[in-house]
Amino acid sequence: MPESEKRYYREVILPKVACGLVVKVQEQIAFELLPEKAYCGLKLPKARYKPDFVLTYADGTVEIVEVKSRFTRRMQRDYIYRRRLFIDLIAEPRGWKFTEWYADKED
C-alpha cells in the first residue's frame, strides 16, 4: 500500500472506525464495469475499477475513496474514464458517495 493510502487510513479512516462511525472497511475491491467481448474480430478486454477503499458507515451509507497523488492521476490517463464509468454504472445508481483525496506528497 502506498504511503499516501496508509496516511489516509491512519488519519481519516481509523478515527471514524474508533468512534463507531465506520463499521466496515474494504481495500482494493474490484468492480466489473464492462464484460470481455469480441467485436468485428477484436477481442475487447473487460473493464474494471478498483478503488482504494470502500467504507460502510453505521447508517448504511457507502463511500468509495480514491487516494491519488496529482502525479499519479496525470500518469493514469484512463483513470478519468474508468472513474466516470464506475460513478455512472455503479456508485450513482446505488446512492454511494465518491471521494477523491489528493495526497500532498508524491508516492
Tab-separated table of N, CA and C in Angstrom:
chain	number	residue	atom	x	y	z
A	1	MET	N	0.856	-1.176	0.000
A	1	MET	CA	0.000	0.000	0.000
A	1	MET	C	0.900	1.237	0.000
A	2	PRO	N	0.685	2.150	-0.933
A	2	PRO	CA	1.486	3.378	-0.966
A	2	PRO	C	1.337	4.194	0.326
A	3	GLU	N	2.330	4.979	0.609
A	3	GLU	CA	2.347	5.778	1.838
A	3	GLU	C	1.138	6.710	1.944
A	4	SER	N	0.697	7.274	0.828
A	4	SER	CA	-0.455	8.186	0.874
A	4	SER	C	-1.726	7.452	1.308
A	5	GLU	N	-1.891	6.211	0.870
A	5	GLU	CA	-3.051	5.412	1.291
A	5	GLU	C	-2.943	5.042	2.768
A	6	LYS	N	-1.738	4.712	3.222
A	6	LYS	CA	-1.532	4.416	4.639
A	6	LYS	C	-1.869	5.634	5.488
A	7	ARG	N	-1.428	6.800	5.042
A	7	ARG	CA	-1.705	8.029	5.777
A	7	ARG	C	-3.202	8.316	5.826
A	8	TYR	N	-3.890	8.143	4.716
A	8	TYR	CA	-5.342	8.359	4.698
A	8	TYR	C	-6.025	7.390	5.663
A	9	TYR	N	-5.602	6.144	5.638
A	9	TYR	CA	-6.183	5.136	6.525
A	9	TYR	C	-5.981	5.540	7.989
A	10	ARG	N	-4.752	5.931	8.319
A	10	ARG	CA	-4.408	6.311	9.688
A	10	ARG	C	-5.139	7.573	10.151
A	11	GLU	N	-5.118	8.596	9.294
A	11	GLU	CA	-5.610	9.916	9.700
A	11	GLU	C	-7.109	10.114	9.526
A	12	VAL	N	-7.723	9.413	8.572
A	12	VAL	CA	-9.139	9.646	8.277
A	12	VAL	C	-10.013	8.443	8.654
A	13	ILE	N	-9.610	7.258	8.221
A	13	ILE	CA	-10.469	6.089	8.428
A	13	ILE	C	-10.435	5.586	9.875
A	14	LEU	N	-9.245	5.398	10.428
A	14	LEU	CA	-9.158	4.845	11.783
A	14	LEU	C	-9.948	5.643	12.824
A	15	PRO	N	-9.884	6.977	12.820
A	15	PRO	CA	-10.707	7.716	13.786
A	15	PRO	C	-12.209	7.471	13.600
A	16	LYS	N	-12.660	7.306	12.355
A	16	LYS	CA	-14.077	7.021	12.100
A	16	LYS	C	-14.462	5.627	12.585
A	17	VAL	N	-13.538	4.684	12.456
A	17	VAL	CA	-13.786	3.327	12.952
A	17	VAL	C	-13.810	3.343	14.486
A	18	ALA	N	-12.851	4.056	15.087
A	18	ALA	CA	-12.734	4.103	16.549
A	18	ALA	C	-13.989	4.660	17.217
A	19	CYS	N	-14.634	5.635	16.579
A	19	CYS	CA	-15.835	6.226	17.191
A	19	CYS	C	-17.123	5.523	16.735
A	20	GLY	N	-17.002	4.472	15.922
A	20	GLY	CA	-18.170	3.700	15.508
A	20	GLY	C	-18.907	4.254	14.308
A	21	LEU	N	-18.357	5.299	13.696
A	21	LEU	CA	-18.992	5.887	12.521
A	21	LEU	C	-18.893	4.950	11.319
A	22	VAL	N	-17.711	4.367	11.109
A	22	VAL	CA	-17.491	3.406	10.023
A	22	VAL	C	-17.469	2.012	10.625
A	23	VAL	N	-18.273	1.107	10.043
A	23	VAL	CA	-18.371	-0.249	10.582
A	23	VAL	C	-17.667	-1.301	9.719
A	24	LYS	N	-17.328	-0.940	8.478
A	24	LYS	CA	-16.653	-1.895	7.590
A	24	LYS	C	-15.724	-1.140	6.642
A	25	VAL	N	-14.498	-1.642	6.535
A	25	VAL	CA	-13.502	-1.061	5.632
A	25	VAL	C	-13.018	-2.166	4.705
A	26	GLN	N	-13.128	-1.933	3.402
A	26	GLN	CA	-12.619	-2.878	2.416
A	26	GLN	C	-11.606	-2.151	1.546
A	27	GLU	N	-10.538	-2.867	1.181
A	27	GLU	CA	-9.488	-2.281	0.351
A	27	GLU	C	-9.420	-2.988	-0.998
A	28	GLN	N	-9.226	-2.193	-2.042
A	28	GLN	CA	-8.951	-2.713	-3.383
A	28	GLN	C	-9.967	-3.748	-3.859
A	29	ILE	N	-11.248	-3.468	-3.704
A	29	ILE	CA	-12.308	-4.345	-4.199
A	29	ILE	C	-12.503	-4.054	-5.693
A	30	ALA	N	-12.484	-5.077	-6.506
A	30	ALA	CA	-12.633	-4.898	-7.961
A	30	ALA	C	-14.109	-4.901	-8.349
A	31	PHE	N	-14.507	-3.902	-9.113
A	31	PHE	CA	-15.861	-3.810	-9.651
A	31	PHE	C	-15.777	-3.949	-11.166
A	32	GLU	N	-16.563	-4.854	-11.730
A	32	GLU	CA	-16.572	-5.026	-13.181
A	32	GLU	C	-17.447	-3.944	-13.799
A	33	LEU	N	-16.871	-3.202	-14.737
A	33	LEU	CA	-17.597	-2.133	-15.420
A	33	LEU	C	-18.193	-2.616	-16.732
A	34	LEU	N	-17.388	-3.341	-17.509
A	34	LEU	CA	-17.827	-3.878	-18.803
A	34	LEU	C	-17.271	-5.283	-18.952
A	35	PRO	N	-18.063	-6.214	-19.436
A	35	PRO	CA	-17.556	-7.580	-19.612
A	35	PRO	C	-16.633	-7.682	-20.826
A	36	GLU	N	-15.827	-8.710	-20.845
A	36	GLU	CA	-14.985	-9.004	-22.004
A	36	GLU	C	-15.908	-9.399	-23.152
A	37	LYS	N	-15.532	-9.000	-24.373
A	37	LYS	CA	-16.333	-9.405	-25.529
A	37	LYS	C	-15.509	-9.292	-26.800
A	38	ALA	N	-16.050	-9.865	-27.860
A	38	ALA	CA	-15.430	-9.755	-29.181
A	38	ALA	C	-16.327	-8.887	-30.046
A	39	TYR	N	-15.685	-8.075	-30.897
A	39	TYR	CA	-16.444	-7.205	-31.793
A	39	TYR	C	-15.639	-7.020	-33.075
A	40	CYS	N	-16.223	-7.407	-34.188
A	40	CYS	CA	-15.572	-7.262	-35.501
A	40	CYS	C	-14.160	-7.842	-35.501
A	41	GLY	N	-14.010	-9.002	-34.901
A	41	GLY	CA	-12.703	-9.650	-34.877
A	41	GLY	C	-11.765	-9.124	-33.805
A	42	LEU	N	-12.182	-8.144	-33.044
A	42	LEU	CA	-11.352	-7.608	-31.966
A	42	LEU	C	-11.736	-8.261	-30.646
A	43	LYS	N	-10.758	-8.569	-29.846
A	43	LYS	CA	-11.029	-9.071	-28.504
A	43	LYS	C	-10.934	-7.872	-27.561
A	44	LEU	N	-12.065	-7.498	-26.995
A	44	LEU	CA	-12.110	-6.346	-26.099
A	44	LEU	C	-12.042	-6.850	-24.653
A	45	PRO	N	-11.036	-6.401	-23.902
A	45	PRO	CA	-10.903	-6.886	-22.529
A	45	PRO	C	-11.979	-6.295	-21.627
A	46	LYS	N	-12.217	-6.964	-20.516
A	46	LYS	CA	-13.179	-6.411	-19.573
A	46	LYS	C	-12.585	-5.154	-18.948
A	47	ALA	N	-13.448	-4.277	-18.537
A	47	ALA	CA	-13.017	-3.046	-17.865
A	47	ALA	C	-13.426	-3.165	-16.412
A	48	ARG	N	-12.469	-2.883	-15.505
A	48	ARG	CA	-12.787	-2.925	-14.092
A	48	ARG	C	-12.278	-1.665	-13.411
A	49	TYR	N	-12.790	-1.464	-12.233
A	49	TYR	CA	-12.366	-0.317	-11.428
A	49	TYR	C	-12.121	-0.814	-10.014
A	50	LYS	N	-10.977	-0.438	-9.447
A	50	LYS	CA	-10.602	-0.880	-8.112
A	50	LYS	C	-10.294	0.347	-7.258
A	51	PRO	N	-11.275	0.825	-6.482
A	51	PRO	CA	-10.984	1.967	-5.617
A	51	PRO	C	-10.086	1.545	-4.457
A	52	ASP	N	-9.461	2.522	-3.844
A	52	ASP	CA	-8.564	2.220	-2.732
A	52	ASP	C	-9.326	1.713	-1.509
A	53	PHE	N	-10.457	2.357	-1.199
A	53	PHE	CA	-11.234	1.958	-0.023
A	53	PHE	C	-12.725	1.993	-0.317
A	54	VAL	N	-13.437	1.044	0.273
A	54	VAL	CA	-14.901	1.049	0.291
A	54	VAL	C	-15.278	1.089	1.767
A	55	LEU	N	-15.907	2.175	2.190
A	55	LEU	CA	-16.277	2.357	3.590
A	55	LEU	C	-17.778	2.205	3.752
A	56	THR	N	-18.176	1.421	4.730
A	56	THR	CA	-19.591	1.297	5.059
A	56	THR	C	-19.796	1.932	6.429
A	57	TYR	N	-20.673	2.912	6.479
A	57	TYR	CA	-20.956	3.643	7.706
A	57	TYR	C	-22.055	2.949	8.503
A	58	ALA	N	-22.137	3.284	9.773
A	58	ALA	CA	-23.129	2.685	10.669
A	58	ALA	C	-24.556	2.934	10.181
A	59	ASP	N	-24.788	4.042	9.490
A	59	ASP	CA	-26.137	4.357	8.992
A	59	ASP	C	-26.441	3.693	7.642
A	60	GLY	N	-25.487	2.886	7.129
A	60	GLY	CA	-25.688	2.191	5.860
A	60	GLY	C	-25.114	2.902	4.650
A	61	THR	N	-24.680	4.130	4.823
A	61	THR	CA	-24.060	4.878	3.723
A	61	THR	C	-22.777	4.173	3.285
A	62	VAL	N	-22.554	4.144	1.979
A	62	VAL	CA	-21.318	3.580	1.430
A	62	VAL	C	-20.555	4.714	0.758
A	63	GLU	N	-19.264	4.787	1.061
A	63	GLU	CA	-18.394	5.801	0.463
A	63	GLU	C	-17.226	5.106	-0.212
A	64	ILE	N	-17.012	5.465	-1.455
A	64	ILE	CA	-15.877	4.973	-2.221
A	64	ILE	C	-14.800	6.039	-2.138
A	65	VAL	N	-13.577	5.633	-1.785
A	65	VAL	CA	-12.486	6.591	-1.632
A	65	VAL	C	-11.341	6.222	-2.562
A	66	GLU	N	-10.904	7.192	-3.316
A	66	GLU	CA	-9.759	7.050	-4.214
A	66	GLU	C	-8.683	8.015	-3.724
A	67	VAL	N	-7.534	7.476	-3.340
A	67	VAL	CA	-6.409	8.285	-2.870
A	67	VAL	C	-5.432	8.408	-4.029
A	68	LYS	N	-5.147	9.629	-4.419
A	68	LYS	CA	-4.269	9.855	-5.567
A	68	LYS	C	-3.284	10.968	-5.273
A	69	SER	N	-2.093	10.822	-5.813
A	69	SER	CA	-1.196	11.968	-5.885
A	69	SER	C	-1.523	12.635	-7.220
A	70	ARG	N	-1.258	13.887	-7.322
A	70	ARG	CA	-1.542	14.586	-8.586
A	70	ARG	C	-0.715	13.986	-9.727
A	71	PHE	N	0.499	13.557	-9.429
A	71	PHE	CA	1.352	12.935	-10.434
A	71	PHE	C	0.722	11.636	-10.944
A	72	THR	N	0.273	10.790	-10.020
A	72	THR	CA	-0.333	9.509	-10.400
A	72	THR	C	-1.569	9.738	-11.250
A	73	ARG	N	-2.367	10.707	-10.885
A	73	ARG	CA	-3.584	10.976	-11.655
A	73	ARG	C	-3.236	11.380	-13.094
A	74	ARG	N	-2.200	12.184	-13.253
A	74	ARG	CA	-1.785	12.591	-14.606
A	74	ARG	C	-1.262	11.398	-15.400
A	75	MET	N	-0.558	10.480	-14.733
A	75	MET	CA	0.053	9.350	-15.423
A	75	MET	C	-0.964	8.269	-15.788
A	76	GLN	N	-2.025	8.153	-15.032
A	76	GLN	CA	-3.061	7.154	-15.314
A	76	GLN	C	-4.130	7.810	-16.178
A	77	ARG	N	-3.835	7.955	-17.455
A	77	ARG	CA	-4.727	8.693	-18.352
A	77	ARG	C	-6.122	8.076	-18.471
A	78	ASP	N	-6.227	6.765	-18.302
A	78	ASP	CA	-7.543	6.139	-18.412
A	78	ASP	C	-8.347	6.242	-17.119
A	79	TYR	N	-7.735	6.742	-16.051
A	79	TYR	CA	-8.424	6.831	-14.760
A	79	TYR	C	-9.719	7.626	-14.849
A	80	ILE	N	-9.697	8.765	-15.511
A	80	ILE	CA	-10.907	9.600	-15.548
A	80	ILE	C	-12.066	8.882	-16.245
A	81	TYR	N	-11.762	8.021	-17.197
A	81	TYR	CA	-12.817	7.291	-17.899
A	81	TYR	C	-13.336	6.124	-17.058
A	82	ARG	N	-12.419	5.410	-16.391
A	82	ARG	CA	-12.852	4.326	-15.502
A	82	ARG	C	-13.652	4.897	-14.334
A	83	ARG	N	-13.203	6.031	-13.810
A	83	ARG	CA	-13.934	6.690	-12.725
A	83	ARG	C	-15.339	7.063	-13.175
A	84	ARG	N	-15.442	7.636	-14.370
A	84	ARG	CA	-16.752	8.043	-14.894
A	84	ARG	C	-17.676	6.836	-15.061
A	85	LEU	N	-17.164	5.754	-15.644
A	85	LEU	CA	-17.972	4.545	-15.800
A	85	LEU	C	-18.407	3.998	-14.444
A	86	PHE	N	-17.484	3.977	-13.492
A	86	PHE	CA	-17.817	3.476	-12.165
A	86	PHE	C	-18.922	4.320	-11.521
A	87	ILE	N	-18.779	5.621	-11.591
A	87	ILE	CA	-19.792	6.503	-10.991
A	87	ILE	C	-21.134	6.318	-11.686
A	88	ASP	N	-21.152	6.341	-13.021
A	88	ASP	CA	-22.409	6.240	-13.768
A	88	ASP	C	-23.084	4.873	-13.652
A	89	LEU	N	-22.281	3.803	-13.675
A	89	LEU	CA	-22.851	2.457	-13.704
A	89	LEU	C	-23.062	1.828	-12.324
A	90	ILE	N	-22.263	2.231	-11.347
A	90	ILE	CA	-22.325	1.549	-10.059
A	90	ILE	C	-22.637	2.496	-8.894
A	91	ALA	N	-21.814	3.506	-8.686
A	91	ALA	CA	-21.960	4.349	-7.494
A	91	ALA	C	-23.256	5.157	-7.481
A	92	GLU	N	-23.513	5.902	-8.531
A	92	GLU	CA	-24.700	6.766	-8.555
A	92	GLU	C	-26.010	5.984	-8.462
A	93	PRO	N	-26.180	4.906	-9.247
A	93	PRO	CA	-27.442	4.147	-9.128
A	93	PRO	C	-27.676	3.560	-7.735
A	94	ARG	N	-26.599	3.270	-7.010
A	94	ARG	CA	-26.737	2.686	-5.671
A	94	ARG	C	-26.767	3.743	-4.564
A	95	GLY	N	-26.580	5.001	-4.956
A	95	GLY	CA	-26.600	6.073	-3.969
A	95	GLY	C	-25.322	6.164	-3.143
A	96	TRP	N	-24.222	5.644	-3.667
A	96	TRP	CA	-22.951	5.677	-2.955
A	96	TRP	C	-22.271	7.022	-3.149
A	97	LYS	N	-21.524	7.435	-2.134
A	97	LYS	CA	-20.698	8.642	-2.223
A	97	LYS	C	-19.375	8.273	-2.902
A	98	PHE	N	-18.762	9.252	-3.553
A	98	PHE	CA	-17.447	9.036	-4.169
A	98	PHE	C	-16.544	10.184	-3.736
A	99	THR	N	-15.403	9.841	-3.145
A	99	THR	CA	-14.465	10.858	-2.664
A	99	THR	C	-13.100	10.615	-3.267
A	100	GLU	N	-12.525	11.677	-3.826
A	100	GLU	CA	-11.125	11.642	-4.258
A	100	GLU	C	-10.332	12.439	-3.230
A	101	TRP	N	-9.270	11.845	-2.747
A	101	TRP	CA	-8.421	12.516	-1.769
A	101	TRP	C	-7.032	12.623	-2.357
A	102	TYR	N	-6.546	13.843	-2.471
A	102	TYR	CA	-5.226	14.073	-3.054
A	102	TYR	C	-4.163	14.180	-1.977
A	103	ALA	N	-3.121	13.379	-2.124
A	103	ALA	CA	-2.000	13.412	-1.192
A	103	ALA	C	-1.186	14.671	-1.442
A	104	ASP	N	-0.627	15.230	-0.387
A	104	ASP	CA	0.218	16.419	-0.504
A	104	ASP	C	1.538	16.098	-1.181
A	105	LYS	N	2.051	14.908	-0.872
A	105	LYS	CA	3.356	14.499	-1.415
A	105	LYS	C	3.153	13.418	-2.464
A	106	GLU	N	4.128	13.281	-3.326
A	106	GLU	CA	4.111	12.220	-4.346
A	106	GLU	C	4.608	10.928	-3.707
A	107	ASP	N	3.997	9.796	-4.070
A	107	ASP	CA	4.481	8.488	-3.592
A	107	ASP	C	5.559	7.983	-4.512
